[in-house]
Amino acid sequence: MDVKQQSNSGTAMAVPAKRPGRPLGQRILDNWQLYALLLVPVILTLVYKYIPMYGIQIAFRDFKASRGYMGSEPVGFYWFQRFFSAPTFSRMIVNTVLISLFSLLWSFPIPIILSLMINQLGHARFKRVVQTVLYAPHFISVMVICGMIRIFLSPSGGLINLILGTEIDFLTQSSAFRTIYVASGIWQDAGWGCIIYLATLANVDPGLYEAAKVDGASVFQRIVNIDLPALLPMAILNLIMAAGGLMNVGFEKVWLLQTDLNKATSDVIAVYVYEQGIQNAKYSYSTAVGLFNTAVNIILLLIVNKIASKASDVEFV
């Protein structure tokens, strides 16, 4: 039955009554194929992401494999206090934060710039070649990348030393490690990172470009007034997700490039967790360190998300 409402002008307006929604069971039966496809990733997420979280409790226990989870003695925050009082605690925090910040500051805008440049290429075949060349490094394994870095930076015949006319072993210098890490990361992932921005630009209405050309807008003006506003929501989402992993410096690359002489700047939390948990079999201690790292990431994610929601209409969580 329709419900009558009185408008401000005194005229009665008919508002249709809301129809009750279909039961959940009926909606599942009507779309069972989609729910069946959804079931696979849900099960994988539960098995590999949520069920293992049960083991987090060993960060608060003196875990002994022979006693199991519940049989191990509870120790409260002992392992966290031990980590905070470790001699290398401040150095690991500083190195992890600095490497992550430098990677974010330098790596984040590069894919956006590349996507804007590629989007301006008029020749379709040349555009595809450029995209392929930029994507290719992403598919090279970290092991191979680190081997190439060692060859390029070799003091005897390395490409960089040949160009500079020097014989410097850059990997033994602490001051050069962060630059090597960030620069190699940009080369490997910048092309792959611009895919999502190119997809966003592909959905921009071509009529906007035509109208801008008719109005006499230059290429730079079209980029500023059409492309950048279109990319802004996606850029903010990527920034929020990147901030959520700020403390997760890539373990593999750091581990493969680390030497005793560059540990002053390459000693990060991820490597420390591996050394304590795998090499030294200190499972409770390494779990506590990893849990602390995850907690910091969650806090950073929420902070950046709040700032982004205040600065724009984009919100991730």
Short mmCIF file of C-alpha atoms in Angstrom, two decimals:
data_model
loop_
_atom_site.label_atom_id
_atom_site.label_comp_id
_atom_site.label_asym_id
_atom_site.label_seq_id
_atom_site.Cartn_x
_atom_site.Cartn_y
_atom_site.Cartn_z
CA MET A 1 0.00 0.00 0.00
CA ASP A 2 1.23 3.48 -0.85
CA VAL A 3 1.92 5.87 2.00
CA LYS A 4 0.83 9.49 1.66
CA GLN A 5 3.27 12.20 2.79
CA GLN A 6 2.57 15.91 3.03
CA SER A 7 5.03 18.10 1.08
CA ASN A 8 6.13 21.59 2.08
CA SER A 9 3.65 23.09 -0.38
CA GLY A 10 0.79 21.17 1.17
CA THR A 11 0.37 18.77 -1.75
CA ALA A 12 0.03 15.12 -0.89
CA MET A 13 2.76 12.95 -2.45
CA ALA A 14 2.55 9.21 -2.96
CA VAL A 15 5.60 7.28 -1.76
CA PRO A 16 5.68 3.62 -2.71
CA ALA A 17 6.18 1.24 0.17
CA LYS A 18 9.44 -0.70 0.28
CA ARG A 19 9.19 -4.27 -0.85
CA PRO A 20 10.70 -6.84 1.45
CA GLY A 21 13.93 -8.33 0.12
CA ARG A 22 14.24 -11.95 -0.83
CA PRO A 23 15.54 -14.34 1.85
CA LEU A 24 19.30 -14.98 1.87
CA GLY A 25 18.80 -18.64 1.11
CA GLN A 26 16.79 -17.84 -2.02
CA ARG A 27 19.45 -15.37 -3.23
CA ILE A 28 22.15 -18.02 -2.75
CA LEU A 29 20.11 -20.59 -4.69
CA ASP A 30 19.52 -18.13 -7.53
CA ASN A 31 23.25 -17.31 -7.80
CA TRP A 32 24.81 -20.57 -6.63
CA GLN A 33 27.41 -20.54 -9.41
CA LEU A 34 28.88 -17.25 -8.16
CA TYR A 35 28.88 -18.43 -4.55
CA ALA A 36 30.58 -21.67 -5.60
CA LEU A 37 33.37 -19.66 -7.25
CA LEU A 38 33.63 -17.47 -4.15
CA LEU A 39 33.93 -20.53 -1.93
CA VAL A 40 37.42 -21.43 -3.18
CA PRO A 41 39.21 -18.15 -2.24
CA VAL A 42 37.27 -18.01 1.04
CA ILE A 43 38.49 -21.49 2.02
CA LEU A 44 42.07 -20.68 0.98
CA THR A 45 41.97 -17.47 3.00
CA LEU A 46 40.67 -19.27 6.07
CA VAL A 47 43.23 -22.08 5.81
CA TYR A 48 46.31 -19.98 5.07
CA LYS A 49 45.47 -16.66 6.74
CA TYR A 50 43.12 -17.09 9.68
CA ILE A 51 43.73 -20.59 11.06
CA PRO A 52 47.52 -19.96 11.43
CA MET A 53 46.69 -16.92 13.60
CA TYR A 54 46.05 -19.43 16.39
CA GLY A 55 49.83 -19.76 16.65
CA ILE A 56 50.26 -16.08 17.55
CA GLN A 57 49.83 -17.08 21.18
CA ILE A 58 53.38 -18.43 21.30
CA ALA A 59 54.54 -14.79 21.36
CA PHE A 60 53.18 -14.77 24.93
CA ARG A 61 54.53 -18.21 25.90
CA ASP A 62 57.88 -19.90 26.34
CA PHE A 63 57.06 -22.21 23.46
CA LYS A 64 58.43 -25.73 23.51
CA ALA A 65 57.54 -27.92 20.54
CA SER A 66 57.39 -31.02 22.75
CA ARG A 67 54.77 -29.40 25.00
CA GLY A 68 52.62 -27.82 22.29
CA TYR A 69 50.80 -24.51 22.45
CA MET A 70 48.78 -24.96 25.60
CA GLY A 71 51.48 -26.89 27.44
CA SER A 72 54.08 -24.13 27.08
CA GLU A 73 54.48 -21.75 30.02
CA PRO A 74 52.84 -18.31 29.66
CA VAL A 75 55.35 -15.46 29.99
CA GLY A 76 53.20 -12.42 29.18
CA PHE A 77 55.09 -9.64 27.40
CA TYR A 78 58.55 -10.97 28.26
CA TRP A 79 59.61 -11.48 24.64
CA PHE A 80 58.43 -8.02 23.64
CA GLN A 81 60.42 -6.46 26.50
CA ARG A 82 63.45 -8.46 25.44
CA PHE A 83 63.12 -7.19 21.88
CA PHE A 84 62.73 -3.56 23.01
CA SER A 85 65.88 -3.88 25.12
CA ALA A 86 67.93 -5.56 22.37
CA PRO A 87 71.16 -3.69 21.48
CA THR A 88 70.17 -3.47 17.81
CA PHE A 89 66.51 -2.52 18.39
CA SER A 90 66.83 1.18 17.55
CA ARG A 91 69.05 0.46 14.56
CA MET A 92 66.58 -2.06 13.11
CA ILE A 93 63.63 0.29 13.57
CA VAL A 94 65.47 3.21 11.96
CA ASN A 95 66.73 1.11 9.04
CA THR A 96 63.32 -0.46 8.41
CA VAL A 97 61.49 2.88 8.53
CA LEU A 98 64.05 4.75 6.41
CA ILE A 99 64.25 2.10 3.68
CA SER A 100 60.45 1.87 3.56
CA LEU A 101 59.99 5.64 3.50
CA PHE A 102 62.60 6.15 0.80
CA SER A 103 61.06 3.35 -1.26
CA LEU A 104 57.61 4.89 -0.85
CA LEU A 105 58.71 8.45 -1.62
CA TRP A 106 60.69 7.51 -4.72
CA SER A 107 58.76 4.48 -5.98
CA PHE A 108 55.21 5.75 -5.49
CA PRO A 109 55.17 8.66 -8.00
CA ILE A 110 57.22 6.91 -10.70
CA PRO A 111 54.39 4.60 -11.94
CA ILE A 112 52.04 7.59 -12.10
CA ILE A 113 54.52 9.57 -14.18
CA LEU A 114 55.18 6.58 -16.46
CA SER A 115 51.46 6.00 -17.01
CA LEU A 116 50.93 9.66 -17.94
CA MET A 117 53.84 9.51 -20.39
CA ILE A 118 52.75 6.21 -21.96
CA ASN A 119 49.18 7.47 -22.27
CA GLN A 120 50.43 10.31 -24.47
CA LEU A 121 52.09 7.97 -26.97
CA GLY A 122 50.14 8.06 -30.21
CA HIS A 123 51.67 5.10 -32.07
CA ALA A 124 49.89 1.97 -30.81
CA ARG A 125 52.64 -0.53 -31.70
CA PHE A 126 55.39 1.60 -30.16
CA LYS A 127 53.21 2.03 -27.08
CA ARG A 128 52.91 -1.74 -26.68
CA VAL A 129 56.67 -2.20 -27.07
CA VAL A 130 57.36 0.41 -24.39
CA GLN A 131 54.91 -1.24 -22.03
CA THR A 132 56.46 -4.68 -22.58
CA VAL A 133 59.97 -3.36 -21.94
CA LEU A 134 58.83 -1.68 -18.73
CA TYR A 135 56.89 -4.73 -17.49
CA ALA A 136 59.67 -7.25 -18.16
CA PRO A 137 61.86 -6.64 -15.06
CA HIS A 138 58.93 -7.46 -12.78
CA PHE A 139 59.02 -11.11 -13.92
CA ILE A 140 62.68 -11.55 -13.04
CA SER A 141 63.12 -13.33 -9.71
CA VAL A 142 64.65 -11.53 -6.75
CA MET A 143 67.55 -13.98 -6.75
CA VAL A 144 68.42 -13.12 -10.35
CA ILE A 145 67.96 -9.39 -9.69
CA CYS A 146 70.39 -9.52 -6.77
CA GLY A 147 72.88 -11.48 -8.90
CA MET A 148 72.64 -8.81 -11.60
CA ILE A 149 73.13 -6.07 -8.99
CA ARG A 150 76.27 -7.76 -7.71
CA ILE A 151 77.63 -8.03 -11.26
CA PHE A 152 76.80 -4.41 -12.10
CA LEU A 153 78.38 -3.17 -8.86
CA SER A 154 81.41 -5.43 -8.94
CA PRO A 155 84.64 -3.48 -8.26
CA SER A 156 86.39 -5.45 -11.00
CA GLY A 157 84.64 -4.98 -14.33
CA GLY A 158 81.24 -3.92 -13.01
CA LEU A 159 79.20 -1.68 -15.31
CA ILE A 160 78.86 1.15 -12.77
CA ASN A 161 82.57 1.19 -12.02
CA LEU A 162 83.40 1.12 -15.74
CA ILE A 163 81.17 4.15 -16.29
CA LEU A 164 82.59 6.02 -13.30
CA GLY A 165 86.15 4.88 -13.90
CA THR A 166 86.48 3.61 -10.32
CA GLU A 167 86.99 0.33 -8.46
CA ILE A 168 84.56 0.71 -5.57
CA ASP A 169 82.79 -2.22 -3.93
CA PHE A 170 79.47 -0.48 -3.35
CA LEU A 171 77.89 -3.40 -1.48
CA THR A 172 80.46 -3.08 1.31
CA GLN A 173 79.52 0.55 1.91
CA SER A 174 76.68 1.17 4.35
CA SER A 175 75.95 4.58 2.87
CA ALA A 176 75.17 3.07 -0.54
CA PHE A 177 72.86 0.23 0.52
CA ARG A 178 69.62 2.22 0.72
CA THR A 179 70.23 3.80 -2.69
CA ILE A 180 70.93 0.38 -4.21
CA TYR A 181 67.80 -1.11 -2.65
CA VAL A 182 65.47 1.71 -3.70
CA ALA A 183 66.91 2.17 -7.21
CA SER A 184 66.74 -1.55 -8.01
CA GLY A 185 63.16 -1.67 -6.70
CA ILE A 186 62.12 1.20 -8.98
CA TRP A 187 63.70 -0.49 -11.99
CA GLN A 188 62.00 -3.80 -11.23
CA ASP A 189 58.49 -2.72 -10.24
CA ALA A 190 57.77 0.74 -11.67
CA GLY A 191 56.58 -0.57 -15.03
CA TRP A 192 54.34 -3.17 -13.43
CA GLY A 193 52.93 -0.60 -11.02
CA CYS A 194 51.75 1.68 -13.81
CA ILE A 195 49.37 -0.97 -15.24
CA ILE A 196 46.54 -0.04 -12.88
CA TYR A 197 46.98 3.65 -13.70
CA LEU A 198 46.94 2.96 -17.44
CA ALA A 199 43.72 0.99 -16.96
CA THR A 200 42.24 3.96 -15.11
CA LEU A 201 43.24 6.36 -17.88
CA ALA A 202 41.75 4.02 -20.48
CA ASN A 203 38.34 4.55 -18.88
CA VAL A 204 38.48 8.34 -19.15
CA ASP A 205 35.83 9.69 -21.54
CA PRO A 206 37.58 10.59 -24.85
CA GLY A 207 35.09 13.42 -25.22
CA LEU A 208 36.88 15.25 -22.41
CA TYR A 209 40.12 15.28 -24.40
CA GLU A 210 38.31 16.42 -27.53
CA ALA A 211 36.59 19.23 -25.66
CA ALA A 212 39.88 20.29 -24.10
CA LYS A 213 41.57 20.37 -27.51
CA VAL A 214 38.75 22.48 -28.93
CA ASP A 215 39.20 24.89 -26.03
CA GLY A 216 42.90 25.16 -26.87
CA ALA A 217 44.25 23.23 -23.86
CA SER A 218 47.86 22.12 -24.16
CA VAL A 219 49.07 18.59 -23.41
CA PHE A 220 50.23 19.68 -19.96
CA GLN A 221 46.88 21.30 -19.22
CA ARG A 222 45.01 18.15 -20.31
CA ILE A 223 47.19 16.07 -17.99
CA VAL A 224 46.66 18.40 -15.05
CA ASN A 225 42.92 18.89 -15.51
CA ILE A 226 41.80 15.49 -16.85
CA ASP A 227 44.36 12.75 -16.22
CA LEU A 228 45.50 13.62 -12.70
CA PRO A 229 41.97 14.00 -11.27
CA ALA A 230 41.08 10.63 -12.80
CA LEU A 231 44.15 9.01 -11.22
CA LEU A 232 43.77 10.62 -7.80
CA PRO A 233 41.37 8.08 -6.19
CA MET A 234 43.47 5.11 -7.35
CA ALA A 235 46.68 6.84 -6.24
CA ILE A 236 45.25 7.44 -2.77
CA LEU A 237 44.16 3.80 -2.45
CA ASN A 238 47.62 2.62 -3.48
CA LEU A 239 49.19 5.03 -1.00
CA ILE A 240 47.02 3.68 1.81
CA MET A 241 47.92 0.07 0.97
CA ALA A 242 51.61 0.96 0.67
CA ALA A 243 51.49 2.65 4.07
CA GLY A 244 49.96 -0.51 5.54
CA GLY A 245 53.11 -2.42 4.55
CA LEU A 246 55.56 0.31 5.50
CA MET A 247 57.41 -1.89 7.99
CA ASN A 248 57.52 -4.89 5.65
CA VAL A 249 60.83 -4.28 3.92
CA GLY A 250 61.42 -7.03 1.37
CA PHE A 251 63.29 -9.79 3.18
CA GLU A 252 64.67 -11.57 0.13
CA LYS A 253 66.52 -8.63 -1.42
CA VAL A 254 67.93 -7.39 1.88
CA TRP A 255 69.08 -10.87 2.82
CA LEU A 256 70.77 -11.49 -0.53
CA LEU A 257 72.50 -8.09 -0.64
CA GLN A 258 73.46 -7.88 3.01
CA THR A 259 77.11 -8.16 4.04
CA ASP A 260 78.89 -7.76 7.36
CA LEU A 261 80.16 -4.37 6.20
CA ASN A 262 76.77 -2.85 5.28
CA LYS A 263 74.76 -4.13 8.28
CA ALA A 264 74.69 -0.64 9.77
CA THR A 265 72.00 0.28 7.21
CA SER A 266 70.74 -3.15 6.04
CA ASP A 267 69.85 -4.66 9.40
CA VAL A 268 66.02 -4.67 9.27
CA ILE A 269 63.26 -6.38 11.25
CA ALA A 270 62.40 -8.95 8.55
CA VAL A 271 65.96 -10.29 8.48
CA TYR A 272 66.11 -10.28 12.28
CA VAL A 273 62.94 -12.37 12.50
CA TYR A 274 64.43 -14.90 10.07
CA GLU A 275 67.70 -15.10 11.99
CA GLN A 276 66.02 -15.54 15.37
CA GLY A 277 63.20 -17.82 14.27
CA ILE A 278 64.80 -20.07 11.64
CA GLN A 279 68.51 -19.98 12.33
CA ASN A 280 68.40 -19.77 16.13
CA ALA A 281 65.06 -21.61 16.62
CA LYS A 282 63.75 -18.91 18.98
CA TYR A 283 60.16 -19.34 17.88
CA SER A 284 58.45 -17.35 20.62
CA TYR A 285 60.88 -14.47 20.35
CA SER A 286 60.66 -14.21 16.55
CA THR A 287 56.85 -14.45 16.70
CA ALA A 288 56.76 -11.57 19.18
CA VAL A 289 58.96 -9.46 16.90
CA GLY A 290 56.80 -10.27 13.89
CA LEU A 291 53.62 -9.49 15.83
CA PHE A 292 55.04 -6.13 16.88
CA ASN A 293 55.87 -5.40 13.24
CA THR A 294 52.33 -6.30 12.16
CA ALA A 295 50.78 -4.14 14.88
CA VAL A 296 52.80 -1.13 13.74
CA ASN A 297 51.67 -1.74 10.14
CA ILE A 298 48.01 -1.82 11.20
CA ILE A 299 48.38 1.43 13.13
CA LEU A 300 50.08 3.12 10.17
CA LEU A 301 47.36 1.85 7.85
CA LEU A 302 44.62 3.33 10.02
CA ILE A 303 46.43 6.65 10.39
CA VAL A 304 47.06 7.08 6.66
CA ASN A 305 43.51 5.97 5.87
CA LYS A 306 42.14 8.59 8.27
CA ILE A 307 44.30 11.32 6.76
CA ALA A 308 43.28 10.29 3.23
CA SER A 309 39.60 10.28 4.16
CA LYS A 310 39.94 13.80 5.55
CA ALA A 311 41.84 15.09 2.50
CA SER A 312 39.56 13.44 -0.07
CA ASP A 313 36.48 11.29 -0.46
CA VAL A 314 38.53 8.11 -0.80
CA GLU A 315 38.59 5.69 2.11
CA PHE A 316 39.94 2.15 2.13
CA VAL A 317 38.96 0.75 5.55
#
